[in-house]
PDB file of C-alpha atoms and ligand atoms in Angstrom:
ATOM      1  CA  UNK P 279       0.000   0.000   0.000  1.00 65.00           C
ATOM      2  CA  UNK P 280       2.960   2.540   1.042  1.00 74.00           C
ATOM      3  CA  UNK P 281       4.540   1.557  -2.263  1.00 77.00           C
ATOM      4  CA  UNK P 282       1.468   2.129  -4.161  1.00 75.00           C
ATOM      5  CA  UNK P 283       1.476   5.920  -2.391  1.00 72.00           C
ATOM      6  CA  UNK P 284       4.718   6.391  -3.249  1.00 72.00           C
ATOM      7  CA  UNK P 285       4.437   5.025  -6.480  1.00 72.00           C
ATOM      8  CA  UNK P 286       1.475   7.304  -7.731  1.00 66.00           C
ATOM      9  CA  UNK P 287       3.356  11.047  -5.686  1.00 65.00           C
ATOM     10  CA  UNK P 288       6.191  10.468  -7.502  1.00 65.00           C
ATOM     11  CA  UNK P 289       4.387   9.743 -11.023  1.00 62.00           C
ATOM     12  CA  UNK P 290       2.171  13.337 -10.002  1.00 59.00           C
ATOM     13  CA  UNK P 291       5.952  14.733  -9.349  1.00 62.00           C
ATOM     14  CA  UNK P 292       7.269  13.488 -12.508  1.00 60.00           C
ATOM     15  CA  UNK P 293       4.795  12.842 -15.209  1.00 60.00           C
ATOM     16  CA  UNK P 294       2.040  15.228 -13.988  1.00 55.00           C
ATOM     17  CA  UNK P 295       3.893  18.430 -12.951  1.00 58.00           C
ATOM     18  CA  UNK P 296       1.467  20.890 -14.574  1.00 64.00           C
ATOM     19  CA  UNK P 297       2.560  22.669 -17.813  1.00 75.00           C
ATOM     20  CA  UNK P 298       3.182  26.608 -17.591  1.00 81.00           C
ATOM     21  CA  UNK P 299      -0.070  28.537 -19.483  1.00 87.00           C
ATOM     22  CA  UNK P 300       0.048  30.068 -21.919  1.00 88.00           C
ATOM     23  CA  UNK P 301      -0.677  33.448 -20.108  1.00 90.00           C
ATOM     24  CA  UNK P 302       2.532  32.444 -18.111  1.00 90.00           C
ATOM     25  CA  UNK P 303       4.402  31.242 -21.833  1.00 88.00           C
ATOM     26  CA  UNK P 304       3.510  34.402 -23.369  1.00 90.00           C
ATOM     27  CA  UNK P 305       4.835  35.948 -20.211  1.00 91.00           C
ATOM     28  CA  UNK P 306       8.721  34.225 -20.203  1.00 90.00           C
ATOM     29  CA  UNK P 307       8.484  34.762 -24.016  1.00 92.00           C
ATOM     30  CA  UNK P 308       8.023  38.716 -23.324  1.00 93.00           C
ATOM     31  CA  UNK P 309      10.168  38.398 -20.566  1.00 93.00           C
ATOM     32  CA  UNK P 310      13.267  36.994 -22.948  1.00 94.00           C
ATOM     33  CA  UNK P 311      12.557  39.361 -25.895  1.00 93.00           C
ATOM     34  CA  UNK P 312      12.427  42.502 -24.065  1.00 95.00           C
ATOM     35  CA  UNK P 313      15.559  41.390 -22.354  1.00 95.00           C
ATOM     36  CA  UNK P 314      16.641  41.097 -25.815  1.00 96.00           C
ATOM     37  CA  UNK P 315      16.267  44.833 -26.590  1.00 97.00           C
ATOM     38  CA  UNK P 316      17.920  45.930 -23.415  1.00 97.00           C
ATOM     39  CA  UNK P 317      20.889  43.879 -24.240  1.00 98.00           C
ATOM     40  CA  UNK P 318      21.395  45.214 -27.246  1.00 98.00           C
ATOM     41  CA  UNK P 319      20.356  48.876 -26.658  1.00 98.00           C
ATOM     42  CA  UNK P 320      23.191  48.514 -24.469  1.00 98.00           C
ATOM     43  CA  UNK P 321      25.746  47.203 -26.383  1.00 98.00           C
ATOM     44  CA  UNK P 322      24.606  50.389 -28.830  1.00 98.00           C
ATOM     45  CA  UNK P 323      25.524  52.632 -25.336  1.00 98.00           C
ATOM     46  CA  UNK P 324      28.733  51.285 -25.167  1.00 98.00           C
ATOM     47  CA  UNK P 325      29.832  51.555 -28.479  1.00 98.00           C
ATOM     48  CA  UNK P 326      28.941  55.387 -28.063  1.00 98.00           C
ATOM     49  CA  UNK P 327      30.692  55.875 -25.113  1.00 98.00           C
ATOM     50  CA  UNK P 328      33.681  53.654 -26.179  1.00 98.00           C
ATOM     51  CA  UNK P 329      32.800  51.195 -23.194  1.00 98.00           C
ATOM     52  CA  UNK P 330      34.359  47.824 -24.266  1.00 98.00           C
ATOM     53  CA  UNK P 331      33.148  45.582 -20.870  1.00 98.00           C
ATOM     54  CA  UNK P 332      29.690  47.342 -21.226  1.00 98.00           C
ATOM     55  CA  UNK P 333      29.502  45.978 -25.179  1.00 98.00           C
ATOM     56  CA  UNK P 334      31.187  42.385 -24.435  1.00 98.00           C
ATOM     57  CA  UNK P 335      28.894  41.869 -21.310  1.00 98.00           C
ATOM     58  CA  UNK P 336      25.823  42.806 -23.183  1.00 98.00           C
ATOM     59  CA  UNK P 337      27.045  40.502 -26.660  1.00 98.00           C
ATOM     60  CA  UNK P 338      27.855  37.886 -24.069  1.00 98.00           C
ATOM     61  CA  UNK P 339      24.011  38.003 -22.445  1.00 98.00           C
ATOM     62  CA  UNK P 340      22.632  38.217 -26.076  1.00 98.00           C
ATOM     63  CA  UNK P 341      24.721  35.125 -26.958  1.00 98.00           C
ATOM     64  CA  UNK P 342      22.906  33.481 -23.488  1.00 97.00           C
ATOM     65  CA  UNK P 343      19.172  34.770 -24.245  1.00 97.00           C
ATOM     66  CA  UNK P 344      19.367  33.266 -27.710  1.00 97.00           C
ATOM     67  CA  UNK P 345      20.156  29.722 -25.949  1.00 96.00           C
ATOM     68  CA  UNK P 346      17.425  29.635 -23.712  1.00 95.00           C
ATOM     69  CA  UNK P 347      14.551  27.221 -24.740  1.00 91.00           C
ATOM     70  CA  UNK P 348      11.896  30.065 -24.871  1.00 92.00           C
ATOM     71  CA  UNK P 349      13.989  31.577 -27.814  1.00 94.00           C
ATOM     72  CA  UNK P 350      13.527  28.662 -30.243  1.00 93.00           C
ATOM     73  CA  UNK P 351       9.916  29.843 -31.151  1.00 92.00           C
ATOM     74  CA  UNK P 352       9.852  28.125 -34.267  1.00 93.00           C
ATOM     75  CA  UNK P 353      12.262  24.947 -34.835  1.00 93.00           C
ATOM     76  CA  UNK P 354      12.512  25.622 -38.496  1.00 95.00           C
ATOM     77  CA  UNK P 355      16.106  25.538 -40.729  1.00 96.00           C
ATOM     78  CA  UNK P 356      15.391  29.242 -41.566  1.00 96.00           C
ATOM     79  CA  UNK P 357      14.453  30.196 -37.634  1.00 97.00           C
ATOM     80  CA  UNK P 358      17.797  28.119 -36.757  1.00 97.00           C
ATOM     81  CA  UNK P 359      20.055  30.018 -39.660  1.00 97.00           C
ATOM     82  CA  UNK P 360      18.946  33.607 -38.394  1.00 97.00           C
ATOM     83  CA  UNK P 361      19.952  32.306 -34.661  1.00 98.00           C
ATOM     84  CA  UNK P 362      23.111  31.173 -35.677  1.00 98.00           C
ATOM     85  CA  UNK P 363      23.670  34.822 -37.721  1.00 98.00           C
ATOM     86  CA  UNK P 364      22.229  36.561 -34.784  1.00 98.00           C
ATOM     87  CA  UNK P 365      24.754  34.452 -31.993  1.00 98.00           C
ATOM     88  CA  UNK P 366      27.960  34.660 -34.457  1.00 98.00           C
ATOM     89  CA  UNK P 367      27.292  38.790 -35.167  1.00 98.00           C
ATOM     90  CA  UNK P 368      26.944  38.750 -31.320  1.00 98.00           C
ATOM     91  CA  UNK P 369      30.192  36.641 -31.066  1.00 98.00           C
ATOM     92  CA  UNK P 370      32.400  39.044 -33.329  1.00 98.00           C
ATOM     93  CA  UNK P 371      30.550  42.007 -31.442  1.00 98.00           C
ATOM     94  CA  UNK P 372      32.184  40.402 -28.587  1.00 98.00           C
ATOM     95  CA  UNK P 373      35.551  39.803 -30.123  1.00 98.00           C
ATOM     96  CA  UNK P 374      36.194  43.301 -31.508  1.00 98.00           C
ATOM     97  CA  UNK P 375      35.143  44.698 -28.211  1.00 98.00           C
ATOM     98  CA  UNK P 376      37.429  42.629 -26.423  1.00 98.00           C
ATOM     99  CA  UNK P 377      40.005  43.122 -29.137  1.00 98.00           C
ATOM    100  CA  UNK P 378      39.041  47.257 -28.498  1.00 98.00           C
ATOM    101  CA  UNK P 379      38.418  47.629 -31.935  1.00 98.00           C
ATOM    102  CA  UNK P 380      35.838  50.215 -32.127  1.00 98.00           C
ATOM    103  CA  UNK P 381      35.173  50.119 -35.859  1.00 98.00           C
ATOM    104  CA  UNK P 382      35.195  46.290 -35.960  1.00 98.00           C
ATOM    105  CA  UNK P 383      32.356  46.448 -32.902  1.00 98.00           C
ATOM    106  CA  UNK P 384      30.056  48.622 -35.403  1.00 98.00           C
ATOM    107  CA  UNK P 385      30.185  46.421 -38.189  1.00 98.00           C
ATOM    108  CA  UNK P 386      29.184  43.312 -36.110  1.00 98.00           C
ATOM    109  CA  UNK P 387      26.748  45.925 -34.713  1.00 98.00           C
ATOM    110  CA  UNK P 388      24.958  46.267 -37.749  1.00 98.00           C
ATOM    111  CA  UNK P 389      25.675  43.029 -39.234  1.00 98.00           C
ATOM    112  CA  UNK P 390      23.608  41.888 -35.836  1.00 98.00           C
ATOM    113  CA  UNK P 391      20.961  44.547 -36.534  1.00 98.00           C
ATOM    114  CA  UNK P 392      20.121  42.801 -40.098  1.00 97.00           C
ATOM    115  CA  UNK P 393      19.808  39.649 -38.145  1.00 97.00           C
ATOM    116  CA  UNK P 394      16.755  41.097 -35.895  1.00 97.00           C
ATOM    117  CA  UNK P 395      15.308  42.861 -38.575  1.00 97.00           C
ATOM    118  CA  UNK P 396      15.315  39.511 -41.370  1.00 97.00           C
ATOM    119  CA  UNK P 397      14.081  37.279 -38.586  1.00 97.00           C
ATOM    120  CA  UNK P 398      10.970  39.461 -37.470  1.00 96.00           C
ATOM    121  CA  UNK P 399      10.452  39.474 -41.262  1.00 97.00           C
ATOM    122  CA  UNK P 400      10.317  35.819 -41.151  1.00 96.00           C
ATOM    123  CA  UNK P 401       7.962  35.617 -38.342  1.00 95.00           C
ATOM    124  CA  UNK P 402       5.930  38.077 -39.585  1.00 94.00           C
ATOM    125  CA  UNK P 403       5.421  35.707 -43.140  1.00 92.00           C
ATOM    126  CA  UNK P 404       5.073  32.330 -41.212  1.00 91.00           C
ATOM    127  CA  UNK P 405       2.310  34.499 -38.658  1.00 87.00           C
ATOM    128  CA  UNK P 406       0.694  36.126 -42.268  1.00 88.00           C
ATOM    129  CA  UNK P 407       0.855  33.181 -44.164  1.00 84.00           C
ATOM    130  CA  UNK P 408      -0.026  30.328 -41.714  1.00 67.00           C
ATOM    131  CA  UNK P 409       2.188  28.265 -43.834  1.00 55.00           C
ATOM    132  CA  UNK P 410       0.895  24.757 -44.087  1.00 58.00           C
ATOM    133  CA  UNK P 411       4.095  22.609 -43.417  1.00 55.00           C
ATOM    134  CA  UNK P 412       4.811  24.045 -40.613  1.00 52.00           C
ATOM    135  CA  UNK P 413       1.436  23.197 -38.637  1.00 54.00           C
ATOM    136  CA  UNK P 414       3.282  22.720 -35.188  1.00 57.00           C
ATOM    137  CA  UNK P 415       4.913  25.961 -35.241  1.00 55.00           C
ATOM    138  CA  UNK P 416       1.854  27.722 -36.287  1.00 53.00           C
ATOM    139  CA  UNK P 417      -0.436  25.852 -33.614  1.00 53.00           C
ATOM    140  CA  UNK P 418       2.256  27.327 -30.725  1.00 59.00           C
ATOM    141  CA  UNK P 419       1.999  30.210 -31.665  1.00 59.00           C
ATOM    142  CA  UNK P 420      -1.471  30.080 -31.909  1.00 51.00           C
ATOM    143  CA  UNK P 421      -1.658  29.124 -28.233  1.00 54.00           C
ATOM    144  CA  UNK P 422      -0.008  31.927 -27.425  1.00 56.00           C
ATOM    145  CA  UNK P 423      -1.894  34.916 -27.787  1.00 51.00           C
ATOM    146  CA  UNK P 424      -0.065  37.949 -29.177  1.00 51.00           C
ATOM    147  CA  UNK P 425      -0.590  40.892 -26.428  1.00 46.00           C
ATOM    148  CA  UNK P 426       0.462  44.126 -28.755  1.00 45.00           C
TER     149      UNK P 426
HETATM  150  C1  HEC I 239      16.098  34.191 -34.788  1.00 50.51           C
HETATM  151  C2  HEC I 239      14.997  35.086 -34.756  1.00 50.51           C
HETATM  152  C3  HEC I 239      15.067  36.407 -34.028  1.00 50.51           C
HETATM  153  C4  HEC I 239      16.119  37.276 -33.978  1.00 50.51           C
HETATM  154  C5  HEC I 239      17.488  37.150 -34.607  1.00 50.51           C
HETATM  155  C6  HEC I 239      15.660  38.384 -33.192  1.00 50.51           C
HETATM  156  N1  HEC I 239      14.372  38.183 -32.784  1.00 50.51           N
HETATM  157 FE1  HEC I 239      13.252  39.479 -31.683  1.00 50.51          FE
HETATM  158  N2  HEC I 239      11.748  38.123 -31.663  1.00 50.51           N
HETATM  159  C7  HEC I 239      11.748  36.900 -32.285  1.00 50.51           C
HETATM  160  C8  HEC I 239      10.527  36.196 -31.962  1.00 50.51           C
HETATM  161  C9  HEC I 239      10.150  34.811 -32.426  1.00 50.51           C
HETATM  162  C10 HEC I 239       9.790  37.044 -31.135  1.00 50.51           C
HETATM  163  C11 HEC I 239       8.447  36.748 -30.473  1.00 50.51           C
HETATM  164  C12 HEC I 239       7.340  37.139 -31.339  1.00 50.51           C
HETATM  165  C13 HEC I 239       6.075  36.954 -30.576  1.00 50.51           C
HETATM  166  O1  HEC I 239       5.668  37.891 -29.880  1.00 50.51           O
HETATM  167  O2  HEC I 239       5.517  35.872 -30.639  1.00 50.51           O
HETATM  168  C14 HEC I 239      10.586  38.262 -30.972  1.00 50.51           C
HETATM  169  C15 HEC I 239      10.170  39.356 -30.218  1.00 50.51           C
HETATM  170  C16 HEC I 239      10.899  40.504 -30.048  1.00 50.51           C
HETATM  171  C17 HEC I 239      10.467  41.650 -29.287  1.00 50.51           C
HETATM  172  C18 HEC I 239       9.142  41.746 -28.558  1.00 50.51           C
HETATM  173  C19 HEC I 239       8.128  42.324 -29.489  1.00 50.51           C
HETATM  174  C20 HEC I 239       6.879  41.563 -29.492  1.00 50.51           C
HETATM  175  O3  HEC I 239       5.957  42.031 -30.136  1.00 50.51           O
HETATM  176  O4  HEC I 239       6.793  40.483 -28.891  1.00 50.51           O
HETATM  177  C21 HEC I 239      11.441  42.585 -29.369  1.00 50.51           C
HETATM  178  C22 HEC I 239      11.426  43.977 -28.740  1.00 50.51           C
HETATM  179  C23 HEC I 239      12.513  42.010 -30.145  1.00 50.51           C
HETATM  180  N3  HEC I 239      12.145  40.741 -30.549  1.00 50.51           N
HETATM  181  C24 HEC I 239      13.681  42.660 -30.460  1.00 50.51           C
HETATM  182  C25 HEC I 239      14.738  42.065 -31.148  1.00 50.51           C
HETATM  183  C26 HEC I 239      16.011  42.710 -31.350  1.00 50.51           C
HETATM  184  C27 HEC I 239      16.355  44.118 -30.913  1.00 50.51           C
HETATM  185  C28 HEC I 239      16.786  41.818 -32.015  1.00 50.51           C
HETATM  186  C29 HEC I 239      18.210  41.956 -32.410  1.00 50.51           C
HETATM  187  C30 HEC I 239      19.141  42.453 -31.418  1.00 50.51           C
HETATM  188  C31 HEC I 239      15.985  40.616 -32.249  1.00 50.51           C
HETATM  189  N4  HEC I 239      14.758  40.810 -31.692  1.00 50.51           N
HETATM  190  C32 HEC I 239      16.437  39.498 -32.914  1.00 50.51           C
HETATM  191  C33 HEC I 239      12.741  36.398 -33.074  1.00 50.51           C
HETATM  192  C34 HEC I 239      13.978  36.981 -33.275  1.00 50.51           C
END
């Protein structure tokens, strides 16, 4: 009988731990993407004010934010090719800085910028055009209701 207890608290501890909402996924999702923009709105501070920790400690927390599992939104080659150019402009961001290459920090700056700006075009298509092979992808985000 004691085994039986046991048994069944730890398959409620394991097997039926309750899956976040999507009120709270839409929440860590927010949480991570505004972090995002902080990050790099400060790695655009220290490049103006010549700050080489502040811009290789805020390339280093991009490089973390875009490994955390809330990040991979879509697990799609094309989602997974603009994280890898996002992480690797972050990477040389981090590099130049370290290397105090001013310059060198700009051009992974922008090169990063591109990166933002051709993924949210990529959501923005998938979202628009609810494209059919990608049902699993499309049903997340459907679960998760936009809030802006
Ligand atoms: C690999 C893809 C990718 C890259 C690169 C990327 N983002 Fe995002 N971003 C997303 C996704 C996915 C969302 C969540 C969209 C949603 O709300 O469902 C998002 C959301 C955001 C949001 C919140 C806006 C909103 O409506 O939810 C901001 C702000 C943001 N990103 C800024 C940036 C900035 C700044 C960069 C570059 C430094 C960047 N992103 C790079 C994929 C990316």
């Amino acid at each position: 009988m004691k085994k039986i207890i046991l048994a069944s608290l730890f398959a409620i501890l394991v097997i039926g731990r309750p899956c976040p909402s999507p009120a709270q996924q839409r929440a860590d999702l927010d949480k991570l993407m505004y972090g995002k923009l902080a990050s790099s709105k400060a790695v655009f501070e220290g490049i103006a004010l010549a700050d080489f920790n502040k811009i290789s400690g805020s390339a280093e927390k991009l490089i973390q934010i875009s490994k955390m599992a809330e990040w991979a939104v879509f697990k799609t080659p094309q989602y997974e090719l603009y994280t890898n150019e996002f992480r690797r402009a972050a990477g040389v961001i981090g590099q130049k800085a370290r290397n105090k290459n001013l310059d060198g920090v700009a051009l992974a700056y922008f090169d990063m910028t591109m990166s933002c700006i051709r993924c949210h075009q990529y959501v923005r298509e998938v979202r628009e055009a609810r494209l059919p092979h990608e049902p699993a992808a499309v049903a997340k985000l459907a679960r998760i209701p936009a809030t802006r």
